[in-house]
Short mmCIF file of C-alpha atoms in Angstrom, two decimals:
data_model
loop_
_atom_site.label_atom_id
_atom_site.label_comp_id
_atom_site.label_asym_id
_atom_site.label_seq_id
_atom_site.Cartn_x
_atom_site.Cartn_y
_atom_site.Cartn_z
CA UNK A 139 325.20 -138.40 4.86
CA UNK A 140 326.08 -135.82 7.48
CA UNK A 141 328.44 -132.95 6.71
CA UNK A 142 331.45 -132.69 9.05
CA UNK A 143 331.82 -130.07 11.77
CA UNK A 144 333.27 -127.57 9.28
CA UNK A 145 329.73 -126.90 8.13
CA UNK A 146 328.32 -126.27 11.61
CA UNK A 147 327.95 -122.51 11.70
CA UNK A 148 325.63 -120.49 13.88
CA UNK A 149 324.04 -117.40 12.37
CA UNK A 150 324.04 -114.67 14.96
CA UNK A 151 320.85 -112.76 15.72
CA UNK A 152 322.74 -109.48 15.66
CA UNK A 153 323.94 -109.95 12.08
CA UNK A 154 321.95 -112.40 10.05
CA UNK A 155 324.09 -114.70 7.96
CA UNK A 156 327.39 -113.37 9.30
CA UNK A 157 329.28 -116.58 9.94
CA UNK A 158 331.16 -116.34 13.19
CA UNK A 159 334.83 -117.01 12.57
CA UNK A 160 335.25 -118.51 16.01
CA UNK A 161 332.87 -121.33 15.09
CA UNK A 162 335.20 -122.50 12.34
CA UNK A 163 337.71 -125.19 13.24
CA UNK A 164 341.16 -123.66 12.95
CA UNK A 165 339.83 -120.15 12.48
CA UNK A 166 342.28 -117.47 13.45
CA UNK A 167 341.02 -114.42 15.35
CA UNK A 168 342.75 -111.88 13.10
CA UNK A 169 342.52 -113.45 9.64
CA UNK A 170 340.25 -111.31 7.48
CA UNK A 171 338.65 -112.63 4.34
CA UNK A 172 337.87 -110.54 1.21
CA UNK A 173 334.10 -110.73 1.78
CA UNK A 174 332.23 -107.56 2.71
CA UNK A 175 332.16 -108.44 6.42
CA UNK A 176 335.38 -110.43 6.48
CA UNK A 177 333.53 -113.64 7.25
CA UNK A 178 333.24 -116.91 5.26
CA UNK A 179 330.78 -116.85 2.35
CA UNK A 180 327.38 -118.45 2.71
CA UNK A 181 326.50 -121.66 0.94
CA UNK A 182 322.95 -121.20 -0.32
CA UNK A 183 321.20 -124.40 -1.39
CA UNK A 184 319.57 -123.33 -4.65
CA UNK A 185 316.07 -124.86 -4.63
CA UNK A 186 317.42 -127.34 -2.07
CA UNK A 187 319.73 -130.21 -3.01
CA UNK A 188 318.46 -129.86 -6.56
CA UNK A 189 321.48 -131.65 -8.01
CA UNK A 190 320.28 -134.82 -6.32
CA UNK A 191 316.51 -134.63 -5.79
CA UNK A 192 313.54 -132.94 -7.48
CA UNK A 193 313.88 -129.26 -6.70
CA UNK A 194 311.93 -127.18 -4.19
CA UNK A 195 310.54 -130.15 -2.29
CA UNK A 196 310.77 -130.74 1.45
CA UNK A 197 312.97 -133.73 0.69
CA UNK A 198 315.38 -131.61 -1.38
CA UNK A 199 315.55 -128.97 1.34
CA UNK A 200 316.09 -131.56 4.06
CA UNK A 201 318.88 -133.17 2.05
CA UNK A 202 320.60 -129.81 1.54
CA UNK A 203 320.43 -129.14 5.27
CA UNK A 204 321.82 -132.61 5.96
CA UNK A 205 324.72 -131.85 3.62
CA UNK A 206 325.45 -128.70 5.62
CA UNK A 207 323.80 -125.80 3.76
CA UNK A 208 323.76 -122.50 5.63
CA UNK A 209 320.64 -121.34 3.81
CA UNK A 210 317.91 -122.95 1.68
CA UNK A 211 316.58 -121.01 -1.30
CA UNK A 212 313.06 -121.11 -2.69
CA UNK A 213 310.94 -119.45 -5.38
CA UNK A 214 307.38 -118.51 -4.52
CA UNK A 215 304.34 -118.61 -6.79
CA UNK A 216 300.66 -118.51 -5.91
CA UNK A 217 297.86 -121.06 -6.11
CA UNK A 218 294.34 -120.20 -7.23
CA UNK A 219 293.28 -119.94 -3.60
CA UNK A 220 296.13 -117.60 -2.75
CA UNK A 221 298.59 -119.92 -1.04
CA UNK A 222 302.31 -119.37 -1.61
CA UNK A 223 304.03 -122.55 -2.80
CA UNK A 224 307.63 -123.27 -3.74
CA UNK A 225 307.98 -123.59 -7.50
CA UNK A 226 310.48 -121.91 -9.81
CA UNK A 227 307.81 -121.31 -12.46
CA UNK A 228 304.07 -120.66 -12.51
CA UNK A 229 304.04 -123.24 -15.33
CA UNK A 230 303.65 -126.53 -13.49
CA UNK A 231 304.55 -128.52 -16.61
CA UNK A 232 308.20 -127.64 -16.05
CA UNK A 233 308.68 -129.19 -12.62
CA UNK A 234 305.70 -131.47 -11.88
CA UNK A 235 303.98 -134.50 -13.40
CA UNK A 236 300.80 -132.52 -14.10
CA UNK A 237 300.83 -133.74 -17.73
CA UNK A 238 300.23 -137.28 -16.44
CA UNK A 239 297.01 -136.30 -14.67
CA UNK A 240 294.13 -136.72 -17.12
CA UNK A 241 291.75 -134.97 -14.75
CA UNK A 242 293.63 -131.73 -15.41
CA UNK A 243 294.05 -132.11 -19.17
CA UNK A 244 291.50 -129.41 -19.98
CA UNK A 245 293.43 -126.79 -18.04
CA UNK A 246 296.36 -126.85 -20.43
CA UNK A 247 296.66 -123.51 -22.20
CA UNK A 248 299.02 -121.12 -23.94
CA UNK A 249 299.62 -117.75 -22.32
CA UNK A 250 302.21 -115.02 -21.88
CA UNK A 251 304.41 -115.06 -18.78
CA UNK A 252 306.66 -112.00 -18.53
CA UNK A 253 306.45 -111.56 -22.29
CA UNK A 254 307.29 -115.17 -23.09
CA UNK A 255 304.73 -117.46 -24.75
CA UNK A 256 304.34 -120.62 -22.68
CA UNK A 257 302.14 -123.68 -23.00
CA UNK A 258 301.31 -125.73 -19.95
CA UNK A 259 299.38 -125.78 -16.70
CA UNK A 260 299.68 -122.78 -14.40
CA UNK A 261 299.68 -122.60 -10.62
CA UNK A 262 297.08 -119.84 -10.53
CA UNK A 263 294.53 -122.23 -12.09
CA UNK A 264 294.96 -124.84 -9.34
CA UNK A 265 293.93 -124.87 -5.71
CA UNK A 266 296.45 -126.01 -3.16
CA UNK A 267 294.52 -129.26 -2.69
CA UNK A 268 294.82 -129.96 -6.41
CA UNK A 269 298.53 -129.11 -6.51
CA UNK A 270 299.08 -131.51 -3.62
CA UNK A 271 297.96 -134.30 -5.97
CA UNK A 272 300.93 -133.62 -8.24
CA UNK A 273 304.44 -135.00 -7.93
CA UNK A 274 307.61 -132.97 -8.39
CA UNK A 275 310.04 -133.99 -11.14
CA UNK A 276 313.66 -133.25 -11.97
CA UNK A 277 314.08 -130.38 -14.41
CA UNK A 278 317.42 -131.63 -15.75
CA UNK A 279 317.58 -134.83 -17.79
CA UNK A 280 321.17 -135.46 -16.68
CA UNK A 281 320.17 -135.61 -13.02
CA UNK A 282 318.56 -138.50 -11.12
CA UNK A 283 315.10 -139.33 -12.46
CA UNK A 284 314.15 -142.17 -10.14
CA UNK A 285 312.54 -139.82 -7.63
CA UNK A 286 310.17 -138.21 -10.14
CA UNK A 287 306.60 -138.07 -8.89
CA UNK A 288 307.49 -139.22 -5.36
CA UNK A 289 307.58 -135.87 -3.59
CA UNK A 290 304.87 -133.24 -3.23
CA UNK A 291 304.95 -129.50 -3.82
CA UNK A 292 305.30 -127.76 -0.44
CA UNK A 293 303.83 -124.51 0.75
CA UNK A 294 306.12 -121.73 1.87
CA UNK A 295 304.79 -122.24 5.39
CA UNK A 296 305.88 -125.89 5.30
CA UNK A 297 309.39 -124.83 4.32
CA UNK A 298 309.52 -122.29 7.13
CA UNK A 299 308.44 -125.03 9.54
CA UNK A 300 311.12 -127.35 8.16
CA UNK A 301 313.86 -124.75 8.56
CA UNK A 302 312.83 -124.12 12.16
CA UNK A 303 312.62 -127.84 12.97
CA UNK A 304 316.00 -128.58 11.40
CA UNK A 305 317.54 -125.64 13.24
CA UNK A 306 316.41 -127.15 16.53
CA UNK A 307 317.52 -130.63 15.46
CA UNK A 308 320.99 -129.64 14.27
CA UNK A 309 321.72 -126.86 16.72
CA UNK A 310 322.58 -124.43 13.94
CA UNK A 311 320.37 -121.78 12.40
CA UNK A 312 319.12 -122.71 8.93
CA UNK A 313 318.32 -119.60 6.96
CA UNK A 314 315.73 -119.19 4.21
CA UNK A 315 316.03 -117.21 0.97
CA UNK A 316 312.57 -116.77 -0.62
CA UNK A 317 312.00 -115.08 -3.99
CA UNK A 318 308.89 -113.34 -5.24
CA UNK A 319 308.72 -115.09 -8.61
CA UNK A 320 307.02 -113.32 -11.53
CA UNK A 321 305.47 -110.75 -9.18
CA UNK A 322 304.05 -108.59 -11.98
CA UNK A 323 302.39 -111.65 -13.55
CA UNK A 324 300.62 -112.48 -10.30
CA UNK A 325 299.81 -108.87 -9.52
CA UNK A 326 298.15 -108.50 -12.93
CA UNK A 327 296.01 -111.53 -12.08
CA UNK A 328 294.88 -109.80 -8.88
CA UNK A 329 296.99 -112.21 -6.83
CA UNK A 330 299.88 -110.15 -5.43
CA UNK A 331 302.18 -112.17 -3.20
CA UNK A 332 304.19 -109.56 -1.30
CA UNK A 333 301.78 -108.91 1.58
CA UNK A 334 301.33 -112.65 2.10
CA UNK A 335 305.09 -113.15 2.23
CA UNK A 336 305.44 -110.41 4.83
CA UNK A 337 302.59 -111.87 6.90
CA UNK A 338 304.14 -115.34 6.92
CA UNK A 339 307.53 -114.00 8.01
CA UNK A 340 305.85 -111.87 10.67
CA UNK A 341 303.96 -114.89 11.99
CA UNK A 342 307.22 -116.85 12.07
CA UNK A 343 308.86 -114.16 14.17
CA UNK A 344 311.27 -113.51 11.32
CA UNK A 345 310.43 -109.96 10.26
CA UNK A 346 313.55 -108.37 11.63
CA UNK A 347 316.98 -107.29 10.50
CA UNK A 348 318.55 -110.10 12.48
CA UNK A 349 316.22 -112.82 11.19
CA UNK A 350 317.77 -115.72 9.25
CA UNK A 351 316.09 -114.48 6.07
CA UNK A 352 317.02 -112.89 2.75
CA UNK A 353 314.12 -111.88 0.47
CA UNK A 354 315.00 -111.68 -3.21
CA UNK A 355 313.40 -110.61 -6.49
CA UNK A 356 314.34 -109.75 -10.06
CA UNK A 357 311.81 -106.89 -9.90
CA UNK A 358 312.93 -103.81 -7.93
CA UNK A 359 309.30 -102.77 -7.48
CA UNK A 360 308.53 -105.92 -5.53
CA UNK A 361 311.41 -105.31 -3.13
CA UNK A 362 310.60 -101.61 -2.76
CA UNK A 363 306.95 -102.39 -2.06
CA UNK A 364 307.81 -104.89 0.67
CA UNK A 365 310.26 -102.48 2.24
CA UNK A 366 307.58 -99.76 2.25
CA UNK A 367 305.14 -102.17 3.89
CA UNK A 368 307.46 -102.85 6.79
CA UNK A 369 309.56 -105.83 5.72
CA UNK A 370 312.74 -105.56 7.77
CA UNK A 371 314.73 -108.57 6.55
CA UNK A 372 317.66 -108.24 4.21
CA UNK A 373 316.63 -107.67 0.59
CA UNK A 374 318.44 -108.89 -2.52
CA UNK A 375 318.21 -107.53 -6.05
CA UNK A 376 318.65 -110.35 -8.55
CA UNK A 377 320.36 -109.53 -11.86
CA UNK A 378 319.87 -111.78 -14.87
CA UNK A 379 320.98 -112.23 -18.46
CA UNK A 380 320.13 -114.61 -21.28
CA UNK A 381 323.47 -115.93 -22.47
CA UNK A 382 327.02 -115.18 -23.54
CA UNK A 383 328.29 -114.21 -26.99
CA UNK A 384 331.02 -116.81 -27.37
CA UNK A 385 332.99 -114.57 -29.73
CA UNK A 386 333.28 -111.69 -27.28
CA UNK A 387 332.28 -112.95 -23.85
CA UNK A 388 329.63 -110.25 -23.64
CA UNK A 389 326.24 -110.77 -22.06
CA UNK A 390 323.27 -111.23 -24.36
CA UNK A 391 319.67 -110.36 -23.52
CA UNK A 392 316.37 -111.85 -24.61
CA UNK A 393 312.84 -112.17 -23.26
CA UNK A 394 312.06 -113.03 -20.49
CA UNK A 395 315.45 -112.42 -18.86
CA UNK A 396 316.42 -109.17 -20.54
CA UNK A 397 315.06 -106.83 -17.88
CA UNK A 398 312.61 -106.78 -14.95
CA UNK A 399 309.20 -107.31 -16.51
CA UNK A 400 307.83 -104.28 -14.70
CA UNK A 401 310.32 -102.23 -16.75
CA UNK A 402 309.05 -103.78 -19.97
CA UNK A 403 305.46 -102.94 -19.04
CA UNK A 404 306.47 -99.36 -18.27
CA UNK A 405 308.27 -98.96 -21.61
CA UNK A 406 311.73 -98.88 -20.01
CA UNK A 407 314.03 -100.54 -22.56
CA UNK A 408 317.13 -100.78 -20.39
CA UNK A 409 318.51 -104.25 -19.73
CA UNK A 410 319.72 -105.80 -16.49
CA UNK A 411 323.27 -104.67 -17.20
CA UNK A 412 322.49 -101.14 -16.01
CA UNK A 413 322.23 -102.58 -12.50
CA UNK A 414 325.92 -103.53 -12.39
CA UNK A 415 327.17 -100.02 -13.20
CA UNK A 416 328.30 -97.77 -10.33
CA UNK A 417 325.09 -95.75 -10.69
CA UNK A 418 323.00 -98.91 -10.78
CA UNK A 419 324.64 -100.32 -7.66
CA UNK A 420 324.15 -97.03 -5.84
CA UNK A 421 320.44 -97.12 -6.73
CA UNK A 422 320.10 -100.72 -5.51
CA UNK A 423 321.72 -99.76 -2.22
CA UNK A 424 318.81 -97.37 -1.54
CA UNK A 425 316.40 -100.31 -1.15
CA UNK A 426 318.42 -103.53 -0.89
CA UNK A 427 321.31 -105.05 1.04
CA UNK A 428 322.75 -107.37 -1.58
CA UNK A 429 322.84 -108.27 -5.23
CA UNK A 430 322.36 -111.73 -6.67
CA UNK A 431 323.94 -111.51 -10.13
CA UNK A 432 324.27 -114.26 -12.70
CA UNK A 433 327.86 -115.38 -12.18
CA UNK A 434 328.82 -114.35 -15.72
CA UNK A 435 328.69 -110.71 -14.62
CA UNK A 436 331.67 -111.54 -12.42
CA UNK A 437 333.57 -114.09 -14.52
CA UNK A 438 332.45 -114.47 -18.12
CA UNK A 439 333.56 -117.04 -20.66
CA UNK A 440 334.76 -116.89 -24.25
CA UNK A 441 334.76 -119.60 -26.88
CA UNK A 442 336.26 -120.21 -30.30
CA UNK A 443 334.32 -119.03 -33.34
CA UNK A 444 334.80 -120.67 -36.71
CA UNK A 445 335.01 -119.13 -40.17
CA UNK A 446 331.25 -119.56 -40.45
CA UNK A 447 330.76 -117.31 -37.44
CA UNK A 448 329.47 -120.12 -35.27
CA UNK A 449 330.94 -121.31 -31.96
CA UNK A 450 333.25 -124.31 -32.31
CA UNK A 451 332.67 -127.61 -30.51
CA UNK A 452 336.22 -127.60 -29.15
CA UNK A 453 335.99 -130.82 -27.18
CA UNK A 454 334.15 -132.57 -30.03
CA UNK A 455 331.39 -134.02 -27.88
CA UNK A 456 328.71 -133.00 -30.36
CA UNK A 457 327.50 -130.03 -28.29
CA UNK A 458 328.57 -126.43 -27.87
CA UNK A 459 328.42 -125.32 -24.25
CA UNK A 460 330.52 -123.83 -21.46
CA UNK A 461 332.99 -126.71 -21.65
CA UNK A 462 334.06 -125.39 -25.07
CA UNK A 463 334.94 -122.00 -23.60
CA UNK A 464 337.53 -120.58 -21.21
CA UNK A 465 337.13 -118.14 -18.35
CA UNK A 466 337.86 -114.49 -18.94
CA UNK A 467 339.52 -112.11 -16.49
CA UNK A 468 337.08 -111.19 -13.72
CA UNK A 469 335.21 -107.92 -13.73
CA UNK A 470 335.36 -105.51 -10.80
CA UNK A 471 331.70 -106.09 -9.86
CA UNK A 472 332.43 -107.64 -6.46
CA UNK A 473 334.70 -104.77 -5.46
CA UNK A 474 332.28 -102.15 -6.80
CA UNK A 475 329.35 -103.70 -4.94
CA UNK A 476 331.36 -103.92 -1.74
CA UNK A 477 332.36 -100.29 -2.15
CA UNK A 478 328.73 -99.20 -1.72
CA UNK A 479 328.06 -101.77 1.01
CA UNK A 480 326.24 -104.45 -0.98
CA UNK A 481 326.78 -108.16 -0.40
CA UNK A 482 327.30 -110.28 -3.52
CA UNK A 483 325.64 -113.71 -3.91
CA UNK A 484 326.13 -114.96 -7.50
CA UNK A 485 324.07 -117.76 -9.09
CA UNK A 486 324.10 -120.64 -10.00
CA UNK A 487 326.97 -123.07 -9.43
CA UNK A 488 326.56 -126.60 -10.75
CA UNK A 489 328.72 -129.70 -11.11
CA UNK A 490 327.90 -130.91 -14.61
CA UNK A 491 330.88 -130.71 -16.96
CA UNK A 492 328.84 -128.97 -19.65
CA UNK A 493 328.44 -126.05 -17.26
CA UNK A 494 332.13 -125.67 -16.40
CA UNK A 495 334.58 -123.65 -18.48
CA UNK A 496 337.41 -125.78 -19.83
CA UNK A 497 340.03 -124.21 -17.57
CA UNK A 498 338.24 -125.65 -14.53
CA UNK A 499 339.32 -129.09 -15.81
CA UNK A 500 335.91 -130.63 -15.19
CA UNK A 501 336.21 -129.96 -11.45
CA UNK A 502 333.48 -127.68 -10.06
CA UNK A 503 335.64 -126.96 -7.00
CA UNK A 504 337.95 -124.91 -9.21
CA UNK A 505 335.08 -122.61 -10.17
CA UNK A 506 334.02 -122.10 -6.56
CA UNK A 507 337.61 -121.31 -5.60
CA UNK A 508 337.86 -118.68 -8.33
CA UNK A 509 334.79 -116.90 -6.98
CA UNK A 510 335.66 -117.30 -3.30
CA UNK A 511 339.03 -115.72 -4.02
CA UNK A 512 337.26 -112.71 -5.52
CA UNK A 513 335.44 -112.12 -2.24
CA UNK A 514 331.87 -113.14 -3.00
CA UNK A 515 329.72 -113.23 0.12
CA UNK A 516 327.81 -116.36 -0.80
CA UNK A 517 327.05 -118.71 -3.66
CA UNK A 518 323.84 -120.24 -4.95
CA UNK A 519 324.56 -123.90 -5.61
CA UNK A 520 322.70 -127.03 -6.69
CA UNK A 521 325.42 -129.10 -4.99
CA UNK A 522 325.81 -128.05 -1.37
CA UNK A 523 328.49 -130.62 -0.58
CA UNK A 524 330.77 -129.48 -3.41
CA UNK A 525 330.42 -125.82 -2.43
CA UNK A 526 331.24 -126.64 1.19
CA UNK A 527 334.27 -128.75 0.30
CA UNK A 528 335.60 -125.93 -1.87
CA UNK A 529 334.93 -123.41 0.89
CA UNK A 530 336.86 -125.56 3.34
CA UNK A 531 339.82 -125.67 0.93
CA UNK A 532 339.65 -121.93 0.40
CA UNK A 533 339.51 -121.22 4.12
CA UNK A 534 342.58 -123.39 4.56
CA UNK A 535 344.32 -121.25 1.95
CA UNK A 536 343.56 -118.30 4.19
CA UNK A 537 344.77 -119.95 7.35
CA UNK A 538 341.28 -120.50 8.69
#
């Protein structure tokens, strides 16, 4: 299904990912939006069209582009023979059918990844040829399962080639948003990925400020290293958290998403929350162009706690989740980030009702609208079409 013309934006070479207002149907020449550059926010397809197809596959990326995504997002891990592939986790058990391959049974092991004990099969123990024998699977049981095992794990180079081909085919620039995933883990294995990432972007002709590329990481050291080695694309500091205390709405922290793992190794006990302070944002601005915070740093949620101190299953569906909570007043993070010149791209927006606060009435569009109205510069979404429809409605609100 093709997205309508409202999704046909061209990313200018002079300012990567600045959506030209004149390319929007009905856009007024003087209407300014609350984003940092006054332009419409980007719709970033998180791991591709991962709400519909197994994530981080060429098929998922192609579907997201077909739906109208401005940018496709991918996580990079390394194979045994040093090839960058698109997987969210080094542990292949999470997103592939490796457990169904008896020839690899002996490679199952239990190790530490960023301080977390994991059991499974790990990308660094497999050559690319071996990984190409695996099939990708959905990582969410509530999402379509009929495609499991049908699609292969792509290399980063294959995704670059896809983005370029689809840009030519559609006549609009499709951006990419790669992440160095678990960079300390791979560096400790003697398999650093940063230089390879830079080399691939250089070979693609995309190592420039105006390239349709954002490079992201949860580890500041990875971003700083790439910047020092001549990476010229926009850089994004990701900011994570573990969960929300339903009684207070405050962020909670636990391994492995309490802090950048390089901080843990160095004995730095600060959590990610220091990055969203004025001082933290100012520090990020010295090496990055944007932040990618978990959306709860911008709009948190608060639930009902019973006399036993436990969260209450308000909607009585047998589970306690976001649907049993309501949104809190937004923080000033977007404004504070904009004040120092940082773009804000929160993650991750999803359609499932269990992931929507009760005041959104089960309609994901209401959540997007809340964030668009706050001036975010882009959103990471598993459902490109929903994000675009909400953006269209929001632009109409603004006379665009």
